[in-house]
Coordinates of N, CA and C and ligand atoms in Angstrom, one line a residue:
M24 N 2.1 32.3 -14.1 CA 1.9 31.5 -15.2 C 2.8 31.9 -16.4
T25 N 3.5 30.9 -16.9 CA 4.3 31.2 -18.1 C 3.3 31.6 -19.3
T26 N 3.7 32.6 -20.0 CA 2.8 33.2 -21.0 C 2.4 32.2 -22.1
S27 N 3.3 31.3 -22.4 CA 3.0 30.3 -23.5 C 1.8 29.4 -23.2
F28 N 1.5 29.2 -21.9 CA 0.3 28.4 -21.5 C -1.0 29.2 -21.6
K29 N -0.8 30.5 -21.6 CA -2.0 31.4 -21.3 C -3.2 31.2 -22.3
E30 N -2.8 31.1 -23.6 CA -3.9 31.0 -24.6 C -4.7 29.7 -24.4
G31 N -4.0 28.6 -24.3 CA -4.6 27.3 -24.1 C -5.5 27.3 -22.8
F32 N -5.0 27.8 -21.7 CA -5.7 27.8 -20.5 C -7.0 28.7 -20.6
E33 N -6.8 29.8 -21.2 CA -8.0 30.7 -21.3 C -9.1 30.1 -22.3
K34 N -8.6 29.5 -23.4 CA -9.6 29.0 -24.3 C -10.2 27.7 -23.8
T35 N -9.4 26.9 -23.1 CA -10.0 25.7 -22.5 C -11.0 26.0 -21.4
K36 N -10.8 27.1 -20.7 CA -11.7 27.6 -19.7 C -13.1 28.0 -20.3
I37 N -13.0 28.7 -21.5 CA -14.2 29.1 -22.2 C -15.0 27.8 -22.6
A38 N -14.3 26.9 -23.3 CA -14.9 25.7 -23.8 C -15.5 24.9 -22.6
G39 N -14.7 24.8 -21.5 CA -15.1 24.1 -20.3 C -16.3 24.6 -19.6
S40 N -16.4 25.9 -19.6 CA -17.5 26.5 -18.9 C -18.8 26.3 -19.8
I41 N -18.7 26.2 -21.1 CA -19.8 25.9 -21.9 C -20.3 24.5 -21.7
A42 N -19.3 23.6 -21.6 CA -19.7 22.2 -21.3 C -20.4 22.1 -20.0
A43 N -19.8 22.8 -19.0 CA -20.4 22.8 -17.6 C -21.8 23.4 -17.7
G44 N -22.0 24.4 -18.4 CA -23.3 25.1 -18.6 C -24.3 24.1 -19.2
A45 N -23.9 23.3 -20.1 CA -24.8 22.3 -20.7 C -25.3 21.3 -19.7
L46 N -24.4 20.9 -18.8 CA -24.8 20.0 -17.7 C -25.7 20.7 -16.7
D47 N -25.5 21.9 -16.5 CA -26.4 22.7 -15.6 C -27.8 22.7 -16.2
E48 N -27.9 22.8 -17.5 CA -29.2 22.8 -18.2 C -29.8 21.4 -18.1
V49 N -29.0 20.4 -18.2 CA -29.5 19.0 -18.1 C -30.1 18.8 -16.7
S50 N -29.4 19.3 -15.7 CA -29.8 19.1 -14.3 C -31.3 19.6 -14.1
K51 N -31.7 20.6 -14.9 CA -33.0 21.2 -14.7 C -34.1 20.3 -15.3
I52 N -33.8 19.4 -16.2 CA -34.8 18.6 -16.8 C -34.8 17.1 -16.5
I53 N -33.8 16.7 -15.7 CA -33.7 15.3 -15.3 C -34.9 14.9 -14.4
K54 N -35.7 14.0 -14.8 CA -36.8 13.4 -14.0 C -37.3 12.1 -14.6
P55 N -38.0 11.3 -13.8 CA -38.5 10.1 -14.4 C -39.4 10.5 -15.6
G56 N -39.4 9.7 -16.7 CA -40.2 9.9 -17.8 C -39.6 10.6 -19.0
I57 N -38.4 11.2 -18.8 CA -37.8 11.9 -20.0 C -36.9 10.8 -20.7
S58 N -36.7 11.1 -22.0 CA -35.8 10.2 -22.8 C -34.4 10.7 -22.7
T59 N -33.4 9.8 -23.0 CA -32.0 10.3 -23.1 C -31.8 11.1 -24.3
D60 N -32.7 11.0 -25.4 CA -32.6 11.9 -26.5 C -33.0 13.3 -26.1
K61 N -33.8 13.5 -25.1 CA -34.2 14.8 -24.6 C -32.9 15.5 -24.0
I62 N -32.2 14.7 -23.3 CA -30.9 15.2 -22.7 C -30.0 15.6 -23.8
D63 N -29.9 14.8 -24.9 CA -29.0 15.1 -26.0 C -29.4 16.4 -26.7
K64 N -30.8 16.6 -26.8 CA -31.3 17.8 -27.4 C -30.9 19.1 -26.6
V65 N -31.1 18.9 -25.3 CA -30.8 20.1 -24.4 C -29.3 20.4 -24.5
C66 N -28.4 19.4 -24.6 CA -27.0 19.7 -24.7 C -26.7 20.3 -26.1
Y67 N -27.2 19.7 -27.1 CA -27.0 20.2 -28.5 C -27.4 21.7 -28.5
E68 N -28.6 22.0 -28.1 CA -29.1 23.4 -28.2 C -28.3 24.4 -27.4
Y69 N -27.9 24.0 -26.2 CA -27.2 24.9 -25.3 C -25.8 25.2 -26.0
I70 N -25.1 24.2 -26.4 CA -23.8 24.4 -27.0 C -23.9 25.2 -28.3
N71 N -24.9 24.9 -29.1 CA -25.2 25.7 -30.3 C -25.5 27.2 -30.0
D72 N -26.3 27.4 -28.9 CA -26.6 28.8 -28.5 C -25.4 29.5 -28.1
M73 N -24.4 28.8 -27.6 CA -23.1 29.4 -27.1 C -22.2 29.6 -28.3
K74 N -22.6 29.3 -29.5 CA -21.8 29.4 -30.7 C -20.5 28.5 -30.6
A75 N -20.7 27.4 -30.0 CA -19.7 26.4 -29.9 C -20.1 25.1 -30.6
Y76 N -19.2 24.1 -30.7 CA -19.6 22.8 -31.3 C -19.5 21.8 -30.3
S77 N -20.3 20.7 -30.5 CA -20.3 19.6 -29.7 C -19.3 18.6 -30.3
A78 N -18.2 18.3 -29.6 CA -17.1 17.5 -30.1 C -17.5 16.1 -30.4
P79 N -18.3 15.4 -29.6 CA -18.7 14.0 -29.9 C -19.4 13.9 -31.2
L80 N -20.2 14.8 -31.6 CA -21.1 14.7 -32.8 C -20.2 14.4 -34.0
F81 N -20.4 13.2 -34.5 CA -19.7 12.7 -35.7 C -18.2 12.3 -35.4
Y82 N -17.8 12.4 -34.1 CA -16.4 12.0 -33.8 C -16.3 10.5 -34.0
R83 N -15.4 10.1 -34.9 CA -15.3 8.7 -35.3 C -16.6 8.0 -35.5
G84 N -17.6 8.7 -36.1 CA -18.9 8.1 -36.4 C -19.9 8.1 -35.3
Y85 N -19.5 8.8 -34.2 CA -20.5 8.8 -33.1 C -21.7 9.7 -33.5
P86 N -22.9 9.2 -33.2 CA -24.1 9.9 -33.8 C -24.7 11.0 -33.0
K87 N -24.3 11.3 -31.8 CA -25.0 12.2 -30.9 C -24.1 13.3 -30.3
S88 N -24.7 14.2 -29.6 CA -23.9 15.4 -29.0 C -23.4 15.2 -27.6
C89 N -23.8 14.1 -27.0 CA -23.3 13.8 -25.6 C -23.4 12.3 -25.4
C90 N -22.9 11.8 -24.3 CA -23.0 10.4 -24.0 C -23.9 10.4 -22.8
T91 N -24.9 9.4 -22.8 CA -25.8 9.2 -21.6 C -25.6 7.7 -21.2
S92 N -25.0 7.5 -20.0 CA -24.6 6.2 -19.6 C -25.4 5.9 -18.3
T93 N -26.4 5.0 -18.5 CA -27.4 4.7 -17.4 C -27.0 3.4 -16.7
N94 N -27.1 3.4 -15.4 CA -27.0 2.2 -14.5 C -25.7 1.4 -14.8
H95 N -25.9 0.3 -15.4 CA -24.7 -0.6 -15.6 C -23.8 -0.2 -16.8
V96 N -24.3 0.9 -17.5 CA -23.4 1.4 -18.6 C -22.3 2.2 -18.0
V97 N -21.1 1.9 -18.4 CA -19.9 2.5 -17.9 C -19.6 3.8 -18.5
C98 N -19.7 3.9 -19.9 CA -19.4 5.1 -20.6 C -19.9 4.9 -22.1
H99 N -20.0 6.0 -22.8 CA -20.3 6.1 -24.2 C -21.7 5.5 -24.5
G100 N -22.6 5.6 -23.6 CA -24.0 5.3 -23.9 C -24.5 6.3 -24.9
I101 N -25.3 5.8 -25.9 CA -25.8 6.6 -27.0 C -27.2 7.1 -26.6
P102 N -27.5 8.4 -26.6 CA -28.8 8.9 -26.3 C -29.8 8.2 -27.3
S103 N -31.0 7.9 -26.8 CA -32.0 7.2 -27.7 C -33.4 7.6 -27.1
E104 N -34.4 6.8 -27.6 CA -35.7 7.0 -27.1 C -36.0 6.4 -25.7
K105 N -34.9 5.8 -25.2 CA -35.0 5.1 -23.9 C -35.5 6.1 -22.8
I106 N -36.5 5.7 -22.0 CA -37.1 6.6 -21.0 C -36.4 6.3 -19.7
L107 N -36.0 7.4 -19.0 CA -35.4 7.2 -17.7 C -36.5 7.0 -16.7
K108 N -36.2 6.1 -15.7 CA -37.3 5.8 -14.7 C -36.7 6.0 -13.3
E109 N -37.7 6.2 -12.4 CA -37.3 6.5 -11.0 C -36.3 5.4 -10.5
G110 N -35.2 5.9 -9.9 CA -34.2 5.0 -9.3 C -33.0 4.8 -10.2
D111 N -33.1 5.3 -11.5 CA -32.0 5.2 -12.4 C -30.9 6.2 -12.0
I112 N -29.7 5.8 -12.4 CA -28.6 6.8 -12.3 C -28.0 7.0 -13.7
V113 N -27.7 8.2 -14.1 CA -27.2 8.4 -15.4 C -26.0 9.4 -15.5
N114 N -25.0 9.0 -16.2 CA -23.9 9.9 -16.4 C -24.1 10.7 -17.7
V115 N -24.0 12.0 -17.7 CA -24.1 12.7 -19.0 C -22.7 13.4 -19.2
D116 N -22.1 13.1 -20.4 CA -20.7 13.5 -20.7 C -20.8 14.4 -21.9
V117 N -20.3 15.6 -21.7 CA -20.4 16.7 -22.7 C -19.0 17.2 -23.0
T118 N -18.7 17.4 -24.3 CA -17.4 18.1 -24.7 C -17.7 19.2 -25.7
A119 N -17.4 20.5 -25.3 CA -17.6 21.6 -26.1 C -16.3 22.0 -26.8
F120 N -16.4 22.5 -28.0 CA -15.3 23.0 -28.8 C -15.5 24.4 -29.2
K121 N -14.6 25.3 -28.7 CA -14.8 26.7 -29.0 C -13.5 27.4 -29.2
Y122 N -13.4 28.3 -30.2 CA -12.1 28.9 -30.5 C -10.9 27.9 -30.7
G123 N -11.3 26.7 -31.1 CA -10.2 25.8 -31.4 C -9.8 24.9 -30.3
W124 N -10.4 25.0 -29.1 CA -10.0 24.2 -27.9 C -11.2 23.5 -27.3
H125 N -10.9 22.4 -26.6 CA -12.0 21.5 -26.1 C -12.1 21.6 -24.5
G126 N -13.3 21.5 -24.1 CA -13.6 21.3 -22.6 C -14.5 20.1 -22.4
D127 N -14.1 19.1 -21.6 CA -14.7 17.8 -21.5 C -15.1 17.6 -20.1
T128 N -16.4 17.3 -19.8 CA -16.8 17.1 -18.4 C -18.0 16.2 -18.4
S129 N -18.2 15.5 -17.2 CA -19.4 14.7 -17.0 C -19.7 14.7 -15.6
R130 N -21.0 14.4 -15.4 CA -21.6 14.3 -14.0 C -22.6 13.2 -13.9
M131 N -22.8 12.7 -12.7 CA -23.9 11.8 -12.5 C -25.2 12.5 -12.1
F132 N -26.3 12.0 -12.6 CA -27.6 12.6 -12.2 C -28.5 11.4 -11.7
K133 N -29.2 11.8 -10.6 CA -30.1 10.8 -10.0 C -31.5 11.0 -10.5
V134 N -32.2 10.0 -11.0 CA -33.5 10.1 -11.5 C -34.5 9.8 -10.3
G135 N -35.1 10.8 -9.8 CA -35.9 10.6 -8.6 C -35.1 10.1 -7.4
E136 N -35.7 9.2 -6.6 CA -34.9 8.7 -5.5 C -34.1 7.5 -5.9
V137 N -32.9 7.4 -5.5 CA -32.1 6.2 -5.9 C -31.7 5.4 -4.7
S138 N -31.2 4.2 -4.9 CA -30.9 3.3 -3.7 C -29.7 3.9 -3.0
I139 N -29.5 3.4 -1.7 CA -28.4 3.9 -0.9 C -27.1 3.4 -1.5
K140 N -27.1 2.2 -2.1 CA -25.9 1.7 -2.8 C -25.5 2.6 -3.9
A141 N -26.4 3.0 -4.7 CA -26.2 3.9 -5.8 C -25.6 5.2 -5.3
E142 N -26.2 5.7 -4.3 CA -25.8 7.0 -3.7 C -24.3 6.9 -3.2
K143 N -24.0 5.8 -2.6 CA -22.6 5.7 -2.1 C -21.6 5.5 -3.2
L144 N -22.0 4.8 -4.3 CA -21.2 4.7 -5.4 C -20.9 6.1 -6.1
I145 N -21.9 6.8 -6.2 CA -21.8 8.2 -6.8 C -20.9 9.0 -6.0
N146 N -21.1 9.0 -4.7 CA -20.3 9.9 -3.8 C -18.8 9.5 -3.8
A147 N -18.5 8.1 -3.8 CA -17.2 7.7 -3.8 C -16.5 8.1 -5.1
T148 N -17.2 8.0 -6.2 CA -16.6 8.3 -7.5 C -16.3 9.8 -7.5
Y149 N -17.2 10.7 -7.1 CA -16.9 12.1 -7.1 C -15.7 12.4 -6.2
E150 N -15.8 11.8 -5.0 CA -14.7 12.1 -4.0 C -13.3 11.7 -4.6
S151 N -13.3 10.6 -5.3 CA -12.0 10.1 -5.8 C -11.5 11.0 -6.9
M152 N -12.4 11.6 -7.7 CA -11.9 12.6 -8.7 C -11.4 13.8 -8.0
M153 N -12.1 14.3 -7.0 CA -11.7 15.6 -6.3 C -10.4 15.4 -5.5
K154 N -10.2 14.2 -4.9 CA -9.0 13.9 -4.2 C -7.8 13.9 -5.1
A155 N -8.0 13.3 -6.3 CA -6.9 13.3 -7.3 C -6.6 14.7 -7.7
I156 N -7.6 15.5 -8.0 CA -7.4 16.9 -8.4 C -6.6 17.7 -7.4
S157 N -6.9 17.4 -6.1 CA -6.3 18.1 -5.0 C -4.8 17.9 -4.9
I158 N -4.3 16.7 -5.4 CA -2.9 16.5 -5.3 C -2.1 17.0 -6.5
I159 N -2.8 17.4 -7.6 CA -2.1 17.7 -8.8 C -1.3 19.0 -8.7
K160 N 0.0 18.9 -9.1 CA 0.8 20.1 -9.3 C 2.0 19.7 -10.1
D161 N 2.7 20.7 -10.6 CA 4.0 20.4 -11.3 C 4.8 19.5 -10.5
G162 N 5.3 18.4 -11.2 CA 6.2 17.5 -10.5 C 5.6 16.2 -9.9
V163 N 4.3 16.1 -9.8 CA 3.7 14.8 -9.3 C 3.6 13.9 -10.5
Y164 N 3.5 12.6 -10.2 CA 3.5 11.6 -11.2 C 2.1 11.2 -11.6
L165 N 1.9 10.8 -12.8 CA 0.6 10.3 -13.2 C 0.2 9.1 -12.3
G166 N 1.1 8.3 -11.9 CA 0.8 7.2 -11.0 C 0.2 7.7 -9.7
D167 N 0.6 8.9 -9.2 CA 0.0 9.4 -8.0 C -1.5 9.7 -8.1
I168 N -1.9 10.1 -9.3 CA -3.3 10.3 -9.6 C -4.1 9.0 -9.5
G169 N -3.5 8.0 -10.3 CA -4.2 6.7 -10.3 C -4.3 6.1 -8.9
S170 N -3.2 6.2 -8.2 CA -3.1 5.6 -6.9 C -4.1 6.2 -5.9
T171 N -4.2 7.6 -6.0 CA -5.2 8.3 -5.1 C -6.6 7.9 -5.4
I172 N -6.9 7.7 -6.6 CA -8.3 7.3 -7.0 C -8.6 5.9 -6.5
Q173 N -7.6 5.0 -6.9 CA -7.8 3.5 -6.6 C -7.9 3.3 -5.1
T174 N -7.1 4.0 -4.3 CA -7.0 3.8 -2.9 C -8.4 4.2 -2.3
H175 N -8.9 5.3 -2.7 CA -10.1 5.8 -2.1 C -11.3 4.9 -2.5
V176 N -11.4 4.5 -3.7 CA -12.5 3.8 -4.2 C -12.5 2.3 -3.6
E177 N -11.3 1.7 -3.6 CA -11.3 0.4 -3.0 C -11.5 0.3 -1.5
S178 N -11.2 1.4 -0.8 CA -11.5 1.5 0.6 C -13.0 1.5 0.9
K179 N -13.8 1.8 -0.1 CA -15.2 1.8 0.0 C -15.8 0.5 -0.6
G180 N -14.9 -0.4 -1.1 CA -15.4 -1.7 -1.6 C -15.8 -1.7 -3.1
F181 N -15.5 -0.6 -3.8 CA -15.8 -0.5 -5.2 C -14.6 -0.8 -6.1
S182 N -14.8 -0.9 -7.4 CA -13.6 -1.2 -8.3 C -13.4 -0.2 -9.4
V183 N -12.2 0.0 -9.8 CA -11.8 1.0 -10.8 C -11.8 0.3 -12.2
V184 N -12.5 0.9 -13.2 CA -12.5 0.4 -14.5 C -11.1 0.7 -15.1
Q185 N -10.6 -0.3 -15.8 CA -9.2 -0.2 -16.4 C -9.2 0.0 -17.9
D186 N -10.4 -0.3 -18.5 CA -10.4 -0.3 -20.0 C -10.5 1.1 -20.6
F187 N -10.8 2.1 -19.8 CA -10.9 3.5 -20.3 C -10.1 4.4 -19.3
C188 N -9.7 5.5 -19.8 CA -8.8 6.4 -19.0 C -9.1 7.9 -19.3
G189 N -8.5 8.8 -18.5 CA -8.5 10.2 -18.8 C -7.4 10.4 -19.9
H190 N -7.3 11.6 -20.4 CA -6.5 11.9 -21.6 C -6.1 13.4 -21.7
G191 N -5.0 13.6 -22.3 CA -4.6 14.9 -22.7 C -5.7 15.5 -23.6
I192 N -5.9 16.8 -23.6 CA -6.9 17.4 -24.4 C -6.4 18.9 -24.7
G193 N -6.9 19.4 -25.7 CA -6.5 20.8 -26.1 C -7.1 21.1 -27.4
Q194 N -6.2 21.3 -28.4 CA -6.7 21.5 -29.8 C -7.2 20.2 -30.4
S195 N -6.7 19.1 -29.9 CA -7.4 17.8 -30.2 C -8.2 17.3 -29.0
F196 N -9.2 16.5 -29.3 CA -10.1 16.0 -28.3 C -9.4 15.0 -27.4
H197 N -8.7 14.1 -28.0 CA -8.0 13.0 -27.2 C -6.5 13.0 -27.6
K198 N -5.6 13.2 -26.7 CA -4.2 13.2 -27.0 C -3.4 12.6 -25.8
E199 N -2.1 12.5 -26.0 CA -1.3 12.0 -24.9 C -1.3 13.0 -23.7
P200 N -1.1 12.7 -22.5 CA -0.9 11.3 -22.0 C -2.2 10.6 -21.7
N201 N -2.1 9.2 -21.6 CA -3.3 8.5 -21.0 C -3.2 8.7 -19.5
V202 N -4.3 9.0 -18.9 CA -4.4 9.3 -17.4 C -5.1 8.1 -16.8
L203 N -4.4 7.1 -16.3 CA -5.0 5.9 -15.7 C -5.6 6.3 -14.3
H204 N -6.7 5.6 -14.0 CA -7.4 5.9 -12.7 C -7.0 4.8 -11.7
Y205 N -5.9 4.1 -11.9 CA -5.4 3.1 -10.9 C -3.9 3.2 -11.1
G206 N -3.2 2.6 -10.2 CA -1.7 2.5 -10.3 C -1.0 2.8 -9.0
E207 N 0.3 2.9 -9.2 CA 1.3 3.0 -8.0 C 1.8 4.5 -8.0
K208 N 1.9 5.0 -6.8 CA 2.6 6.2 -6.5 C 4.0 6.3 -7.1
G209 N 4.4 7.4 -7.6 CA 5.8 7.6 -8.1 C 6.1 6.9 -9.4
T210 N 5.1 6.4 -10.1 CA 5.3 5.7 -11.4 C 4.7 6.6 -12.5
G211 N 5.2 6.3 -13.7 CA 4.7 6.9 -14.9 C 5.3 8.3 -15.1
E212 N 4.7 9.0 -16.0 CA 5.2 10.3 -16.5 C 5.1 11.3 -15.3
K213 N 6.0 12.3 -15.3 CA 5.9 13.4 -14.4 C 5.0 14.5 -15.0
I214 N 4.1 15.0 -14.2 CA 3.2 16.1 -14.7 C 3.9 17.4 -14.7
K215 N 3.7 18.2 -15.7 CA 4.4 19.5 -15.9 C 3.4 20.6 -15.9
E216 N 3.8 21.7 -15.4 CA 3.1 23.0 -15.5 C 2.7 23.2 -17.0
G217 N 1.4 23.5 -17.2 CA 1.0 23.8 -18.6 C 0.2 22.7 -19.2
M218 N 0.4 21.5 -18.6 CA -0.3 20.3 -19.2 C -1.8 20.5 -19.0
I219 N -2.6 20.1 -19.9 CA -4.1 20.1 -19.8 C -4.6 18.6 -20.1
F220 N -5.3 18.1 -19.1 CA -5.8 16.7 -19.3 C -7.1 16.5 -18.5
T221 N -7.8 15.4 -18.7 CA -9.0 15.1 -18.0 C -8.7 14.1 -16.9
I222 N -9.6 14.1 -15.9 CA -9.6 13.0 -14.9 C -11.1 12.6 -15.0
E223 N -11.3 11.3 -15.2 CA -12.7 10.8 -15.4 C -12.9 9.4 -14.9
P224 N -12.7 9.2 -13.6 CA -12.8 7.8 -13.1 C -14.2 7.2 -13.3
M225 N -14.1 5.9 -13.8 CA -15.3 5.1 -13.9 C -15.2 4.0 -12.9
I226 N -16.2 4.0 -12.0 CA -16.1 3.2 -10.8 C -17.3 2.2 -10.8
N227 N -17.1 0.9 -10.5 CA -18.1 -0.1 -10.5 C -18.5 -0.5 -9.1
L228 N -19.7 -0.9 -8.9 CA -20.2 -1.4 -7.7 C -19.6 -2.9 -7.5
G229 N -19.5 -3.6 -8.6 CA -19.0 -5.0 -8.6 C -17.6 -5.0 -9.1
N230 N -17.5 -6.0 -10.1 CA -16.2 -6.2 -10.7 C -15.8 -5.1 -11.7
Y231 N -14.5 -4.9 -11.9 CA -14.0 -3.8 -12.8 C -14.2 -4.1 -14.3
E232 N -14.4 -5.3 -14.6 CA -14.4 -5.7 -16.1 C -15.6 -5.1 -16.9
T233 N -15.3 -4.7 -18.1 CA -16.3 -4.2 -19.0 C -16.4 -4.9 -20.3
R234 N -17.4 -4.8 -21.1 CA -17.5 -5.2 -22.5 C -18.3 -4.2 -23.3
T235 N -18.0 -4.2 -24.6 CA -18.7 -3.2 -25.4 C -19.8 -3.9 -26.2
L236 N -20.9 -3.2 -26.3 CA -22.1 -3.8 -27.0 C -21.9 -3.7 -28.5
N237 N -22.8 -4.4 -29.3 CA -22.6 -4.5 -30.7 C -22.8 -3.1 -31.5
D238 N -23.2 -2.1 -30.8 CA -23.3 -0.8 -31.4 C -21.9 -0.2 -31.6
G239 N -20.9 -0.8 -31.0 CA -19.5 -0.4 -31.1 C -19.1 0.7 -30.2
W240 N -20.1 1.2 -29.4 CA -19.8 2.3 -28.4 C -20.1 1.9 -27.0
T241 N -21.3 1.5 -26.7 CA -21.8 1.4 -25.3 C -21.0 0.4 -24.5
A242 N -20.3 0.9 -23.5 CA -19.5 0.0 -22.7 C -20.3 -0.3 -21.4
V243 N -20.4 -1.6 -21.0 CA -21.2 -2.0 -19.8 C -20.3 -2.8 -18.9
T244 N -20.7 -2.9 -17.6 CA -20.0 -3.8 -16.7 C -20.3 -5.2 -17.1
K245 N -19.3 -6.1 -17.1 CA -19.5 -7.5 -17.4 C -20.5 -8.1 -16.5
D246 N -20.5 -7.8 -15.2 CA -21.4 -8.4 -14.2 C -22.7 -7.7 -14.1
K247 N -22.9 -6.7 -14.9 CA -24.2 -5.9 -14.9 C -24.4 -5.0 -13.6
S248 N -23.3 -4.9 -12.8 CA -23.4 -4.0 -11.7 C -23.4 -2.6 -12.1
L249 N -23.9 -1.7 -11.2 CA -23.9 -0.3 -11.4 C -22.5 0.3 -11.6
S250 N -22.5 1.4 -12.4 CA -21.2 2.1 -12.7 C -21.5 3.6 -12.6
A251 N -20.5 4.3 -12.1 CA -20.6 5.8 -12.0 C -19.3 6.5 -12.5
Q252 N -19.5 7.7 -13.0 CA -18.3 8.5 -13.5 C -18.5 9.9 -13.3
F253 N -17.4 10.6 -13.0 CA -17.4 12.1 -13.1 C -16.2 12.5 -13.9
E254 N -16.2 13.7 -14.5 CA -15.0 14.1 -15.3 C -14.9 15.6 -15.2
H255 N -13.6 16.0 -15.0 CA -13.2 17.4 -15.2 C -12.0 17.5 -16.1
T256 N -11.9 18.7 -16.8 CA -10.7 19.0 -17.5 C -9.9 20.0 -16.7
I257 N -8.6 19.7 -16.5 CA -7.8 20.6 -15.6 C -6.5 21.0 -16.3
G258 N -6.0 22.1 -15.8 CA -4.7 22.6 -16.3 C -3.7 22.7 -15.1
V259 N -2.5 22.1 -15.3 CA -1.5 22.0 -14.2 C -0.8 23.4 -14.1
T260 N -0.6 23.8 -12.9 CA 0.2 25.0 -12.6 C 1.3 24.6 -11.6
K261 N 2.2 25.6 -11.3 CA 3.4 25.3 -10.5 C 3.0 24.7 -9.2
D262 N 1.9 25.3 -8.5 CA 1.6 24.7 -7.2 C 0.2 24.1 -7.1
G263 N -0.4 23.8 -8.2 CA -1.7 23.2 -8.1 C -2.3 22.9 -9.5
C264 N -3.6 23.1 -9.6 CA -4.2 23.0 -10.9 C -5.5 23.8 -10.9
E265 N -5.9 24.1 -12.2 CA -7.1 24.9 -12.3 C -8.1 24.0 -13.0
I266 N -9.3 24.0 -12.4 CA -10.4 23.2 -13.0 C -11.1 24.1 -14.0
F267 N -11.1 23.7 -15.3 CA -11.7 24.5 -16.4 C -13.2 24.2 -16.6
T268 N -13.7 23.1 -16.2 CA -15.0 22.7 -16.5 C -16.0 23.0 -15.4
Q269 N -16.0 24.3 -15.1 CA -17.1 24.8 -14.2 C -17.4 26.2 -14.6
K270 N -18.6 26.7 -14.1 CA -19.0 28.0 -14.6 C -18.4 29.1 -13.8
Ligands
LIG571 N1 -16.4 12.6 -23.6 C1 -15.7 11.3 -23.7 C2 -14.5 11.4 -23.0 O1 -14.5 11.7 -21.8 C3 -15.5 10.8 -25.1 C4 -16.7 10.6 -25.8 S1 -16.3 10.1 -27.4 C5 -17.8 9.8 -28.1 O2 -13.4 11.2 -23.4 F1 -17.6 9.7 -29.4 F2 -18.3 8.7 -27.5 F3 -18.6 10.8 -27.8
LIG572 CO1 -12.7 12.7 -21.6
LIG573 CO1 -16.0 13.2 -21.5

């Protein structure tokens, strides 16, 4: 590892493991009958206990510490008094800020028993993210990532959201490059050792189109079909990549 990347990698790993830890705490309380505000509280308190900051809180006016995106909500669902019920699926997206660097991660949670369709959607989404992560190394193209995700997801009959993408991350929350979750092999920017970015595919059971609700944040599928998402923050190395958002 070139020494100039070391500080960013080490600090992103610290922030990333805090974000992952918050999701581990969330996994302990998810069940029918809890509110999405309860999830927000658990995230806020865990991150605070770790002496870190929650990056979403007050980011461009966003009012909460995490995003909770349920069923047909694609991303940026705002925690509220809304009660989760048996069969719901919910993405919880957490970004911790510590020592000046960010770690951004999200996972799907199943509320009680969920439908087989929901289960398959969640699995395909996770697999697509991990397949993309497995091909990343110095010299591959951003289009290789998009193509890997799109090919996997479409082979299962699902669709890739195009209105939101992964992003460079570091001392700022969102920076270049945009990391699209669809595309053609061999196109776009070449990935270089030392880059830090997120992969966060949003995958729909039906059509890929989305719209944003009047709250200015909540993105939903136009056709009201279910949507799933996972996210990791990774750092590119000579022969692979390091996942920062795990414990
Ligand atoms: N964590 C989201 C992402 O993956 C961004 C959330 S911004 C917020 O990029 F303001 F909605 F929290
Ligand atoms: Co992100
Ligand atoms: Co995120």
